[in-house]
Protein backbone atom coordinates (compact mmCIF):
# COMPACT_ATOMS: atom_id res chain seq x y z
CA UNK A 1 0.00 0.00 0.00
CA UNK A 2 1.31 3.45 -0.89
CA UNK A 3 -0.04 6.42 1.03
CA UNK A 4 1.11 9.87 0.12
CA UNK A 5 2.08 11.94 3.12
CA UNK A 6 1.72 15.69 3.37
CA UNK A 7 3.99 17.99 5.32
CA UNK A 8 3.59 17.86 9.09
CA UNK A 9 1.65 20.67 10.73
CA UNK A 10 2.28 22.24 14.11
CA UNK A 11 -1.26 21.41 15.28
CA UNK A 12 -0.75 17.66 15.07
CA UNK A 13 -0.71 15.75 18.39
CA UNK A 14 3.04 15.36 18.86
CA UNK A 15 5.91 13.91 16.81
CA UNK A 16 4.99 10.34 17.70
CA UNK A 17 1.98 10.54 15.38
CA UNK A 18 4.02 10.91 12.18
CA UNK A 19 3.11 12.72 8.98
CA UNK A 20 -0.40 13.50 7.83
CA UNK A 21 -1.71 10.99 5.28
CA UNK A 22 -5.41 11.93 5.22
CA UNK A 23 -7.47 14.86 6.45
CA UNK A 24 -11.12 14.02 6.89
CA UNK A 25 -13.93 16.16 8.30
CA UNK A 26 -13.97 14.27 11.60
CA UNK A 27 -10.33 13.26 12.04
CA UNK A 28 -6.78 13.28 10.75
CA UNK A 29 -4.77 10.16 9.92
CA UNK A 30 -1.01 9.98 10.47
CA UNK A 31 1.73 7.48 9.66
CA UNK A 32 5.36 7.50 10.76
CA UNK A 33 6.86 5.80 7.72
CA UNK A 34 5.55 2.97 5.57
CA UNK A 35 6.42 0.33 8.15
CA UNK A 36 4.50 2.05 10.94
CA UNK A 37 0.84 1.88 11.93
CA UNK A 38 -1.82 4.30 10.77
CA UNK A 39 -3.03 6.54 13.58
CA UNK A 40 -6.36 8.36 13.65
CA UNK A 41 -6.88 11.39 15.87
CA UNK A 42 -10.35 12.97 15.99
CA UNK A 43 -10.58 16.71 15.44
CA UNK A 44 -12.76 17.00 18.53
CA UNK A 45 -11.68 14.33 21.07
CA UNK A 46 -14.35 13.08 23.47
CA UNK A 47 -14.29 14.71 26.91
CA UNK A 48 -12.08 12.93 29.41
CA UNK A 49 -13.92 14.00 32.57
CA UNK A 50 -16.37 11.56 34.14
CA UNK A 51 -20.04 12.43 33.65
CA UNK A 52 -21.25 9.67 35.95
CA UNK A 53 -19.66 7.64 38.72
CA UNK A 54 -15.87 7.94 38.34
CA UNK A 55 -13.85 4.77 37.91
CA UNK A 56 -12.20 3.37 41.02
CA UNK A 57 -8.54 3.79 41.84
CA UNK A 58 -7.68 0.33 40.51
CA UNK A 59 -9.56 0.70 37.22
CA UNK A 60 -7.72 1.12 33.90
CA UNK A 61 -7.11 4.61 32.56
CA UNK A 62 -8.03 3.47 29.05
CA UNK A 63 -9.47 0.42 27.28
CA UNK A 64 -8.05 -0.57 23.88
CA UNK A 65 -10.62 -2.48 21.84
CA UNK A 66 -10.15 -4.73 18.86
CA UNK A 67 -12.58 -3.67 16.15
CA UNK A 68 -13.86 -6.57 13.99
CA UNK A 69 -15.49 -9.25 16.10
CA UNK A 70 -15.28 -7.14 19.26
CA UNK A 71 -16.87 -3.71 18.71
CA UNK A 72 -18.55 -4.54 15.39
CA UNK A 73 -19.49 -7.75 13.63
CA UNK A 74 -16.66 -9.24 11.59
CA UNK A 75 -17.71 -8.85 7.94
CA UNK A 76 -14.81 -10.09 5.77
CA UNK A 77 -13.34 -7.51 3.40
CA UNK A 78 -16.05 -4.98 4.16
CA UNK A 79 -15.76 -1.55 2.52
CA UNK A 80 -19.40 -0.49 2.92
CA UNK A 81 -20.34 1.47 6.06
CA UNK A 82 -23.97 0.38 5.62
CA UNK A 83 -22.93 -3.21 6.41
CA UNK A 84 -21.39 -2.28 9.74
CA UNK A 85 -23.27 -3.80 12.70
CA UNK A 86 -22.37 -3.31 16.38
CA UNK A 87 -21.58 -6.30 18.53
CA UNK A 88 -24.04 -6.92 21.38
CA UNK A 89 -23.78 -4.34 24.18
CA UNK A 90 -20.96 -2.46 22.42
CA UNK A 91 -22.63 0.95 22.61
CA UNK A 92 -23.56 0.38 26.25
CA UNK A 93 -19.97 -0.56 27.07
CA UNK A 94 -18.54 2.61 25.54
CA UNK A 95 -21.17 4.75 27.25
CA UNK A 96 -20.23 3.22 30.60
CA UNK A 97 -16.55 3.98 29.95
CA UNK A 98 -17.24 7.58 29.00
CA UNK A 99 -19.43 8.11 32.04
CA UNK A 100 -16.61 6.82 34.25
CA UNK A 101 -14.01 9.06 32.59
CA UNK A 102 -12.08 6.11 31.14
CA UNK A 103 -10.68 6.67 27.67
CA UNK A 104 -11.37 4.35 24.73
CA UNK A 105 -9.18 3.45 21.76
CA UNK A 106 -9.22 0.94 18.90
CA UNK A 107 -6.34 -1.32 17.80
CA UNK A 108 -7.07 -3.27 14.62
CA UNK A 109 -5.36 -5.22 11.83
CA UNK A 110 -6.60 -4.16 8.39
CA UNK A 111 -4.49 -6.01 5.78
CA UNK A 112 -7.02 -5.23 3.03
CA UNK A 113 -5.36 -1.80 2.84
CA UNK A 114 -2.18 -3.48 1.59
CA UNK A 115 -4.16 -5.77 -0.72
CA UNK A 116 -5.80 -2.80 -2.43
CA UNK A 117 -9.26 -4.01 -1.40
CA UNK A 118 -9.73 -1.15 1.07
CA UNK A 119 -8.68 2.49 0.67
CA UNK A 120 -7.87 4.92 3.45
CA UNK A 121 -10.93 7.10 2.69
CA UNK A 122 -13.07 3.95 2.89
CA UNK A 123 -11.45 3.06 6.21
CA UNK A 124 -12.31 6.53 7.49
CA UNK A 125 -15.91 6.10 6.31
CA UNK A 126 -16.14 2.81 8.21
CA UNK A 127 -14.67 4.44 11.31
CA UNK A 128 -17.07 7.38 11.08
CA UNK A 129 -20.02 4.99 10.80
CA UNK A 130 -18.79 2.93 13.75
CA UNK A 131 -18.55 6.06 15.90
CA UNK A 132 -22.00 7.13 14.74
CA UNK A 133 -23.31 3.82 16.04
CA UNK A 134 -21.20 3.50 19.20
CA UNK A 135 -19.95 6.96 20.07
CA UNK A 136 -16.46 8.45 19.75
CA UNK A 137 -13.10 6.90 20.58
CA UNK A 138 -10.02 8.94 21.32
CA UNK A 139 -7.36 7.07 19.31
CA UNK A 140 -7.44 4.47 16.55
CA UNK A 141 -4.29 2.51 15.64
CA UNK A 142 -4.41 0.41 12.47
CA UNK A 143 -1.91 -2.07 11.03
CA UNK A 144 -2.20 -1.67 7.24
CA UNK A 145 0.30 -4.41 6.36
CA UNK A 146 0.04 -7.94 4.98
CA UNK A 147 0.59 -10.82 7.40
CA UNK A 148 3.81 -11.76 5.63
CA UNK A 149 5.24 -8.23 5.78
CA UNK A 150 6.91 -8.90 9.11
CA UNK A 151 5.98 -5.50 10.55
CA UNK A 152 6.04 -4.70 14.23
CA UNK A 153 2.45 -3.50 14.44
CA UNK A 154 0.36 -6.40 13.21
CA UNK A 155 -1.18 -8.19 16.18
CA UNK A 156 0.08 -10.33 17.91
CA UNK A 157 3.07 -7.99 17.68
CA UNK A 158 2.81 -5.22 20.30
CA UNK A 159 3.18 -2.21 17.98
CA UNK A 160 -0.48 -1.14 17.89
CA UNK A 161 -0.76 -1.25 21.67
CA UNK A 162 2.47 0.71 22.05
CA UNK A 163 1.34 3.30 19.49
CA UNK A 164 -2.07 3.81 21.10
CA UNK A 165 -0.50 4.12 24.55
CA UNK A 166 2.03 6.69 23.33
CA UNK A 167 -0.74 8.87 21.96
CA UNK A 168 -2.79 8.43 25.12
CA UNK A 169 0.37 9.13 27.15
CA UNK A 170 -0.25 6.09 29.32
CA UNK A 171 1.90 3.13 30.28
CA UNK A 172 0.45 -0.08 28.77
CA UNK A 173 0.01 -1.45 32.30
CA UNK A 174 -2.53 1.32 32.98
CA UNK A 175 -4.71 0.12 30.09
CA UNK A 176 -6.60 -3.07 29.24
CA UNK A 177 -6.82 -4.65 25.77
CA UNK A 178 -10.21 -6.22 24.99
CA UNK A 179 -10.51 -8.58 22.02
CA UNK A 180 -12.12 -11.73 20.68
CA UNK A 181 -9.16 -13.91 19.65
CA UNK A 182 -5.81 -14.98 21.03
CA UNK A 183 -3.75 -12.59 18.93
CA UNK A 184 -5.40 -9.66 20.70
CA UNK A 185 -4.37 -11.07 24.07
CA UNK A 186 -0.86 -11.94 22.95
CA UNK A 187 -0.32 -8.42 21.57
CA UNK A 188 -1.37 -7.07 24.96
CA UNK A 189 0.98 -9.39 26.81
CA UNK A 190 3.94 -8.51 24.61
CA UNK A 191 3.24 -4.80 25.14
CA UNK A 192 2.95 -5.19 28.90
CA UNK A 193 -0.81 -4.58 29.08
CA UNK A 194 -3.55 -6.60 30.82
CA UNK A 195 -6.21 -8.10 28.59
CA UNK A 196 -9.71 -9.52 28.57
CA UNK A 197 -11.31 -11.90 26.07
CA UNK A 198 -14.93 -11.53 24.94
CA UNK A 199 -15.47 -14.74 22.97
CA UNK A 200 -17.70 -15.01 19.93
CA UNK A 201 -18.48 -17.72 17.39
CA UNK A 202 -15.03 -17.31 15.80
CA UNK A 203 -13.11 -17.67 19.06
CA UNK A 204 -11.35 -21.00 19.33
CA UNK A 205 -12.07 -23.13 22.36
CA UNK A 206 -8.43 -23.26 23.36
CA UNK A 207 -8.28 -19.46 23.28
CA UNK A 208 -11.20 -19.18 25.66
CA UNK A 209 -9.80 -21.86 27.94
CA UNK A 210 -6.36 -20.24 28.01
CA UNK A 211 -7.57 -16.67 28.59
CA UNK A 212 -7.19 -15.58 32.19
CA UNK A 213 -9.95 -12.98 31.90
CA UNK A 214 -13.18 -13.52 29.98
CA UNK A 215 -16.63 -11.93 29.87
CA UNK A 216 -19.80 -12.96 28.01
CA UNK A 217 -20.23 -9.55 26.38
CA UNK A 218 -18.72 -6.07 26.33
CA UNK A 219 -20.96 -4.41 28.90
CA UNK A 220 -20.12 -7.05 31.49
CA UNK A 221 -16.44 -6.77 30.56
CA UNK A 222 -16.37 -3.01 31.07
CA UNK A 223 -18.33 -3.02 34.31
CA UNK A 224 -16.04 -5.71 35.70
CA UNK A 225 -12.95 -3.73 34.74
CA UNK A 226 -14.31 -0.58 36.32
CA UNK A 227 -15.62 -1.91 39.58
CA UNK A 228 -15.39 -5.67 39.90
CA UNK A 229 -14.09 -7.05 43.19
CA UNK A 230 -10.69 -8.65 43.46
CA UNK A 231 -10.84 -12.23 42.23
CA UNK A 232 -8.80 -15.30 42.79
CA UNK A 233 -5.99 -16.51 40.59
CA UNK A 234 -4.81 -19.82 39.30
CA UNK A 235 -1.08 -20.49 39.06
CA UNK A 236 0.58 -18.91 36.05
CA UNK A 237 1.08 -21.43 33.23
CA UNK A 238 4.54 -22.61 32.34
CA UNK A 239 5.96 -21.42 29.05
CA UNK A 240 5.00 -23.71 26.20
CA UNK A 241 7.32 -25.07 23.58
CA UNK A 242 8.54 -22.49 21.11
CA UNK A 243 7.83 -19.52 23.38
CA UNK A 244 10.71 -17.12 23.87
CA UNK A 245 11.39 -15.43 27.19
CA UNK A 246 9.79 -12.23 25.86
CA UNK A 247 6.53 -14.16 25.36
CA UNK A 248 6.38 -15.35 28.95
CA UNK A 249 4.44 -13.56 31.65
CA UNK A 250 6.25 -10.82 33.49
CA UNK A 251 9.18 -10.27 31.10
CA UNK A 252 8.09 -7.78 28.45
CA UNK A 253 8.40 -4.02 28.83
CA UNK A 254 6.38 -1.18 27.36
CA UNK A 255 7.73 1.76 25.36
CA UNK A 256 8.28 3.83 28.48
CA UNK A 257 9.93 1.04 30.43
CA UNK A 258 6.78 -0.12 32.20
CA UNK A 259 7.01 -3.86 32.69
CA UNK A 260 4.31 -6.45 32.35
CA UNK A 261 4.77 -7.16 36.03
CA UNK A 262 2.15 -4.60 37.05
CA UNK A 263 -1.00 -6.46 38.00
CA UNK A 264 -4.39 -4.86 38.34
CA UNK A 265 -6.23 -4.17 41.57
CA UNK A 266 -5.54 -6.28 44.63
CA UNK A 267 -5.23 -10.01 43.96
CA UNK A 268 -5.24 -13.07 46.16
CA UNK A 269 -4.09 -16.61 45.59
CA UNK A 270 -6.45 -19.48 45.00
CA UNK A 271 -8.79 -20.90 42.37
CA UNK A 272 -10.55 -19.06 39.57
CA UNK A 273 -13.67 -17.13 40.48
CA UNK A 274 -16.61 -15.56 38.74
CA UNK A 275 -17.01 -11.80 38.65
CA UNK A 276 -20.09 -9.61 38.21
CA UNK A 277 -22.47 -10.60 35.43
CA UNK A 278 -20.78 -13.94 34.87
CA UNK A 279 -17.37 -12.59 33.84
CA UNK A 280 -14.70 -15.17 34.62
CA UNK A 281 -11.72 -13.31 36.03
CA UNK A 282 -8.52 -15.26 36.64
CA UNK A 283 -5.64 -13.03 37.63
CA UNK A 284 -1.95 -13.44 38.19
CA UNK A 285 -0.76 -12.97 41.71
CA UNK A 286 1.76 -10.26 42.39
CA UNK A 287 4.04 -12.70 44.19
CA UNK A 288 6.25 -14.68 41.86
CA UNK A 289 5.21 -12.76 38.75
CA UNK A 290 7.39 -9.67 39.11
CA UNK A 291 4.33 -7.57 39.73
CA UNK A 292 2.97 -5.04 42.15
CA UNK A 293 -0.74 -4.91 42.83
CA UNK A 294 -2.87 -1.86 42.34
CA UNK A 295 -2.03 -0.71 38.80
CA UNK A 296 -3.69 -1.38 35.44
CA UNK A 297 -7.32 -2.44 35.06
CA UNK A 298 -9.34 -3.73 37.96
CA UNK A 299 -9.99 -7.46 37.71
CA UNK A 300 -7.92 -7.83 34.53
CA UNK A 301 -4.60 -9.63 34.10
CA UNK A 302 -1.56 -10.13 31.93
CA UNK A 303 -1.73 -12.66 29.13
CA UNK A 304 0.82 -14.88 27.50
CA UNK A 305 -0.85 -18.14 28.41
CA UNK A 306 0.13 -21.48 27.02
CA UNK A 307 -2.41 -21.54 24.20
CA UNK A 308 -1.45 -18.04 23.08
CA UNK A 309 2.23 -18.95 23.12
CA UNK A 310 1.47 -22.06 21.08
CA UNK A 311 -0.22 -19.74 18.60
CA UNK A 312 2.96 -17.65 18.39
CA UNK A 313 5.12 -20.74 17.98
CA UNK A 314 3.01 -22.16 15.16
CA UNK A 315 2.63 -18.86 13.32
CA UNK A 316 -1.13 -18.54 13.78
CA UNK A 317 -0.86 -14.85 14.51
CA UNK A 318 2.36 -13.57 12.99
CA UNK A 319 4.77 -13.71 10.12
CA UNK A 320 4.08 -15.34 6.78
CA UNK A 321 1.22 -17.45 8.05
CA UNK A 322 -0.86 -14.78 9.78
CA UNK A 323 -3.44 -16.82 11.67
CA UNK A 324 -2.51 -20.01 9.87
CA UNK A 325 -2.00 -18.23 6.54
CA UNK A 326 -3.61 -15.31 4.76
CA UNK A 327 -6.08 -17.65 3.06
CA UNK A 328 -7.48 -18.80 6.39
CA UNK A 329 -7.44 -15.53 8.31
CA UNK A 330 -10.60 -15.00 10.30
CA UNK A 331 -12.64 -12.33 8.58
CA UNK A 332 -9.71 -11.35 6.37
CA UNK A 333 -7.83 -10.05 9.41
Coordinates of C-alpha atoms in Angstrom, one line a residue:
X1 CA 0.0 0.0 0.0
X2 CA 1.3 3.5 -0.9
X3 CA 0.0 6.4 1.0
X4 CA 1.1 9.9 0.1
X5 CA 2.1 11.9 3.1
X6 CA 1.7 15.7 3.4
X7 CA 4.0 18.0 5.3
X8 CA 3.6 17.9 9.1
X9 CA 1.7 20.7 10.7
X10 CA 2.3 22.2 14.1
X11 CA -1.3 21.4 15.3
X12 CA -0.8 17.7 15.1
X13 CA -0.7 15.8 18.4
X14 CA 3.0 15.4 18.9
X15 CA 5.9 13.9 16.8
X16 CA 5.0 10.3 17.7
X17 CA 2.0 10.5 15.4
X18 CA 4.0 10.9 12.2
X19 CA 3.1 12.7 9.0
X20 CA -0.4 13.5 7.8
X21 CA -1.7 11.0 5.3
X22 CA -5.4 11.9 5.2
X23 CA -7.5 14.9 6.5
X24 CA -11.1 14.0 6.9
X25 CA -13.9 16.2 8.3
X26 CA -14.0 14.3 11.6
X27 CA -10.3 13.3 12.0
X28 CA -6.8 13.3 10.8
X29 CA -4.8 10.2 9.9
X30 CA -1.0 10.0 10.5
X31 CA 1.7 7.5 9.7
X32 CA 5.4 7.5 10.8
X33 CA 6.9 5.8 7.7
X34 CA 5.5 3.0 5.6
X35 CA 6.4 0.3 8.2
X36 CA 4.5 2.0 10.9
X37 CA 0.8 1.9 11.9
X38 CA -1.8 4.3 10.8
X39 CA -3.0 6.5 13.6
X40 CA -6.4 8.4 13.6
X41 CA -6.9 11.4 15.9
X42 CA -10.4 13.0 16.0
X43 CA -10.6 16.7 15.4
X44 CA -12.8 17.0 18.5
X45 CA -11.7 14.3 21.1
X46 CA -14.3 13.1 23.5
X47 CA -14.3 14.7 26.9
X48 CA -12.1 12.9 29.4
X49 CA -13.9 14.0 32.6
X50 CA -16.4 11.6 34.1
X51 CA -20.0 12.4 33.6
X52 CA -21.2 9.7 36.0
X53 CA -19.7 7.6 38.7
X54 CA -15.9 7.9 38.3
X55 CA -13.8 4.8 37.9
X56 CA -12.2 3.4 41.0
X57 CA -8.5 3.8 41.8
X58 CA -7.7 0.3 40.5
X59 CA -9.6 0.7 37.2
X60 CA -7.7 1.1 33.9
X61 CA -7.1 4.6 32.6
X62 CA -8.0 3.5 29.1
X63 CA -9.5 0.4 27.3
X64 CA -8.1 -0.6 23.9
X65 CA -10.6 -2.5 21.8
X66 CA -10.1 -4.7 18.9
X67 CA -12.6 -3.7 16.1
X68 CA -13.9 -6.6 14.0
X69 CA -15.5 -9.2 16.1
X70 CA -15.3 -7.1 19.3
X71 CA -16.9 -3.7 18.7
X72 CA -18.6 -4.5 15.4
X73 CA -19.5 -7.7 13.6
X74 CA -16.7 -9.2 11.6
X75 CA -17.7 -8.9 7.9
X76 CA -14.8 -10.1 5.8
X77 CA -13.3 -7.5 3.4
X78 CA -16.0 -5.0 4.2
X79 CA -15.8 -1.5 2.5
X80 CA -19.4 -0.5 2.9
X81 CA -20.3 1.5 6.1
X82 CA -24.0 0.4 5.6
X83 CA -22.9 -3.2 6.4
X84 CA -21.4 -2.3 9.7
X85 CA -23.3 -3.8 12.7
X86 CA -22.4 -3.3 16.4
X87 CA -21.6 -6.3 18.5
X88 CA -24.0 -6.9 21.4
X89 CA -23.8 -4.3 24.2
X90 CA -21.0 -2.5 22.4
X91 CA -22.6 0.9 22.6
X92 CA -23.6 0.4 26.2
X93 CA -20.0 -0.6 27.1
X94 CA -18.5 2.6 25.5
X95 CA -21.2 4.7 27.3
X96 CA -20.2 3.2 30.6
X97 CA -16.6 4.0 30.0
X98 CA -17.2 7.6 29.0
X99 CA -19.4 8.1 32.0
X100 CA -16.6 6.8 34.2
X101 CA -14.0 9.1 32.6
X102 CA -12.1 6.1 31.1
X103 CA -10.7 6.7 27.7
X104 CA -11.4 4.3 24.7
X105 CA -9.2 3.4 21.8
X106 CA -9.2 0.9 18.9
X107 CA -6.3 -1.3 17.8
X108 CA -7.1 -3.3 14.6
X109 CA -5.4 -5.2 11.8
X110 CA -6.6 -4.2 8.4
X111 CA -4.5 -6.0 5.8
X112 CA -7.0 -5.2 3.0
X113 CA -5.4 -1.8 2.8
X114 CA -2.2 -3.5 1.6
X115 CA -4.2 -5.8 -0.7
X116 CA -5.8 -2.8 -2.4
X117 CA -9.3 -4.0 -1.4
X118 CA -9.7 -1.1 1.1
X119 CA -8.7 2.5 0.7
X120 CA -7.9 4.9 3.4
X121 CA -10.9 7.1 2.7
X122 CA -13.1 3.9 2.9
X123 CA -11.5 3.1 6.2
X124 CA -12.3 6.5 7.5
X125 CA -15.9 6.1 6.3
X126 CA -16.1 2.8 8.2
X127 CA -14.7 4.4 11.3
X128 CA -17.1 7.4 11.1
X129 CA -20.0 5.0 10.8
X130 CA -18.8 2.9 13.7
X131 CA -18.5 6.1 15.9
X132 CA -22.0 7.1 14.7
X133 CA -23.3 3.8 16.0
X134 CA -21.2 3.5 19.2
X135 CA -20.0 7.0 20.1
X136 CA -16.5 8.5 19.8
X137 CA -13.1 6.9 20.6
X138 CA -10.0 8.9 21.3
X139 CA -7.4 7.1 19.3
X140 CA -7.4 4.5 16.5
X141 CA -4.3 2.5 15.6
X142 CA -4.4 0.4 12.5
X143 CA -1.9 -2.1 11.0
X144 CA -2.2 -1.7 7.2
X145 CA 0.3 -4.4 6.4
X146 CA 0.0 -7.9 5.0
X147 CA 0.6 -10.8 7.4
X148 CA 3.8 -11.8 5.6
X149 CA 5.2 -8.2 5.8
X150 CA 6.9 -8.9 9.1
X151 CA 6.0 -5.5 10.6
X152 CA 6.0 -4.7 14.2
X153 CA 2.5 -3.5 14.4
X154 CA 0.4 -6.4 13.2
X155 CA -1.2 -8.2 16.2
X156 CA 0.1 -10.3 17.9
X157 CA 3.1 -8.0 17.7
X158 CA 2.8 -5.2 20.3
X159 CA 3.2 -2.2 18.0
X160 CA -0.5 -1.1 17.9
X161 CA -0.8 -1.3 21.7
X162 CA 2.5 0.7 22.0
X163 CA 1.3 3.3 19.5
X164 CA -2.1 3.8 21.1
X165 CA -0.5 4.1 24.5
X166 CA 2.0 6.7 23.3
X167 CA -0.7 8.9 22.0
X168 CA -2.8 8.4 25.1
X169 CA 0.4 9.1 27.1
X170 CA -0.2 6.1 29.3
X171 CA 1.9 3.1 30.3
X172 CA 0.5 -0.1 28.8
X173 CA 0.0 -1.5 32.3
X174 CA -2.5 1.3 33.0
X175 CA -4.7 0.1 30.1
X176 CA -6.6 -3.1 29.2
X177 CA -6.8 -4.7 25.8
X178 CA -10.2 -6.2 25.0
X179 CA -10.5 -8.6 22.0
X180 CA -12.1 -11.7 20.7
X181 CA -9.2 -13.9 19.7
X182 CA -5.8 -15.0 21.0
X183 CA -3.7 -12.6 18.9
X184 CA -5.4 -9.7 20.7
X185 CA -4.4 -11.1 24.1
X186 CA -0.9 -11.9 23.0
X187 CA -0.3 -8.4 21.6
X188 CA -1.4 -7.1 25.0
X189 CA 1.0 -9.4 26.8
X190 CA 3.9 -8.5 24.6
X191 CA 3.2 -4.8 25.1
X192 CA 2.9 -5.2 28.9
X193 CA -0.8 -4.6 29.1
X194 CA -3.5 -6.6 30.8
X195 CA -6.2 -8.1 28.6
X196 CA -9.7 -9.5 28.6
X197 CA -11.3 -11.9 26.1
X198 CA -14.9 -11.5 24.9
X199 CA -15.5 -14.7 23.0
X200 CA -17.7 -15.0 19.9
X201 CA -18.5 -17.7 17.4
X202 CA -15.0 -17.3 15.8
X203 CA -13.1 -17.7 19.1
X204 CA -11.3 -21.0 19.3
X205 CA -12.1 -23.1 22.4
X206 CA -8.4 -23.3 23.4
X207 CA -8.3 -19.5 23.3
X208 CA -11.2 -19.2 25.7
X209 CA -9.8 -21.9 27.9
X210 CA -6.4 -20.2 28.0
X211 CA -7.6 -16.7 28.6
X212 CA -7.2 -15.6 32.2
X213 CA -9.9 -13.0 31.9
X214 CA -13.2 -13.5 30.0
X215 CA -16.6 -11.9 29.9
X216 CA -19.8 -13.0 28.0
X217 CA -20.2 -9.5 26.4
X218 CA -18.7 -6.1 26.3
X219 CA -21.0 -4.4 28.9
X220 CA -20.1 -7.0 31.5
X221 CA -16.4 -6.8 30.6
X222 CA -16.4 -3.0 31.1
X223 CA -18.3 -3.0 34.3
X224 CA -16.0 -5.7 35.7
X225 CA -13.0 -3.7 34.7
X226 CA -14.3 -0.6 36.3
X227 CA -15.6 -1.9 39.6
X228 CA -15.4 -5.7 39.9
X229 CA -14.1 -7.0 43.2
X230 CA -10.7 -8.7 43.5
X231 CA -10.8 -12.2 42.2
X232 CA -8.8 -15.3 42.8
X233 CA -6.0 -16.5 40.6
X234 CA -4.8 -19.8 39.3
X235 CA -1.1 -20.5 39.1
X236 CA 0.6 -18.9 36.0
X237 CA 1.1 -21.4 33.2
X238 CA 4.5 -22.6 32.3
X239 CA 6.0 -21.4 29.1
X240 CA 5.0 -23.7 26.2
X241 CA 7.3 -25.1 23.6
X242 CA 8.5 -22.5 21.1
X243 CA 7.8 -19.5 23.4
X244 CA 10.7 -17.1 23.9
X245 CA 11.4 -15.4 27.2
X246 CA 9.8 -12.2 25.9
X247 CA 6.5 -14.2 25.4
X248 CA 6.4 -15.4 29.0
X249 CA 4.4 -13.6 31.7
X250 CA 6.2 -10.8 33.5
X251 CA 9.2 -10.3 31.1
X252 CA 8.1 -7.8 28.4
X253 CA 8.4 -4.0 28.8
X254 CA 6.4 -1.2 27.4
X255 CA 7.7 1.8 25.4
X256 CA 8.3 3.8 28.5
X257 CA 9.9 1.0 30.4
X258 CA 6.8 -0.1 32.2
X259 CA 7.0 -3.9 32.7
X260 CA 4.3 -6.5 32.4
X261 CA 4.8 -7.2 36.0
X262 CA 2.2 -4.6 37.1
X263 CA -1.0 -6.5 38.0
X264 CA -4.4 -4.9 38.3
X265 CA -6.2 -4.2 41.6
X266 CA -5.5 -6.3 44.6
X267 CA -5.2 -10.0 44.0
X268 CA -5.2 -13.1 46.2
X269 CA -4.1 -16.6 45.6
X270 CA -6.4 -19.5 45.0
X271 CA -8.8 -20.9 42.4
X272 CA -10.5 -19.1 39.6
X273 CA -13.7 -17.1 40.5
X274 CA -16.6 -15.6 38.7
X275 CA -17.0 -11.8 38.6
X276 CA -20.1 -9.6 38.2
X277 CA -22.5 -10.6 35.4
X278 CA -20.8 -13.9 34.9
X279 CA -17.4 -12.6 33.8
X280 CA -14.7 -15.2 34.6
X281 CA -11.7 -13.3 36.0
X282 CA -8.5 -15.3 36.6
X283 CA -5.6 -13.0 37.6
X284 CA -1.9 -13.4 38.2
X285 CA -0.8 -13.0 41.7
X286 CA 1.8 -10.3 42.4
X287 CA 4.0 -12.7 44.2
X288 CA 6.3 -14.7 41.9
X289 CA 5.2 -12.8 38.8
X290 CA 7.4 -9.7 39.1
X291 CA 4.3 -7.6 39.7
X292 CA 3.0 -5.0 42.1
X293 CA -0.7 -4.9 42.8
X294 CA -2.9 -1.9 42.3
X295 CA -2.0 -0.7 38.8
X296 CA -3.7 -1.4 35.4
X297 CA -7.3 -2.4 35.1
X298 CA -9.3 -3.7 38.0
X299 CA -10.0 -7.5 37.7
X300 CA -7.9 -7.8 34.5
X301 CA -4.6 -9.6 34.1
X302 CA -1.6 -10.1 31.9
X303 CA -1.7 -12.7 29.1
X304 CA 0.8 -14.9 27.5
X305 CA -0.9 -18.1 28.4
X306 CA 0.1 -21.5 27.0
X307 CA -2.4 -21.5 24.2
X308 CA -1.4 -18.0 23.1
X309 CA 2.2 -18.9 23.1
X310 CA 1.5 -22.1 21.1
X311 CA -0.2 -19.7 18.6
X312 CA 3.0 -17.7 18.4
X313 CA 5.1 -20.7 18.0
X314 CA 3.0 -22.2 15.2
X315 CA 2.6 -18.9 13.3
X316 CA -1.1 -18.5 13.8
X317 CA -0.9 -14.9 14.5
X318 CA 2.4 -13.6 13.0
X319 CA 4.8 -13.7 10.1
X320 CA 4.1 -15.3 6.8
X321 CA 1.2 -17.5 8.0
X322 CA -0.9 -14.8 9.8
X323 CA -3.4 -16.8 11.7
X324 CA -2.5 -20.0 9.9
X325 CA -2.0 -18.2 6.5
X326 CA -3.6 -15.3 4.8
X327 CA -6.1 -17.6 3.1
X328 CA -7.5 -18.8 6.4
X329 CA -7.4 -15.5 8.3
X330 CA -10.6 -15.0 10.3
X331 CA -12.6 -12.3 8.6
X332 CA -9.7 -11.4 6.4
X333 CA -7.8 -10.0 9.4

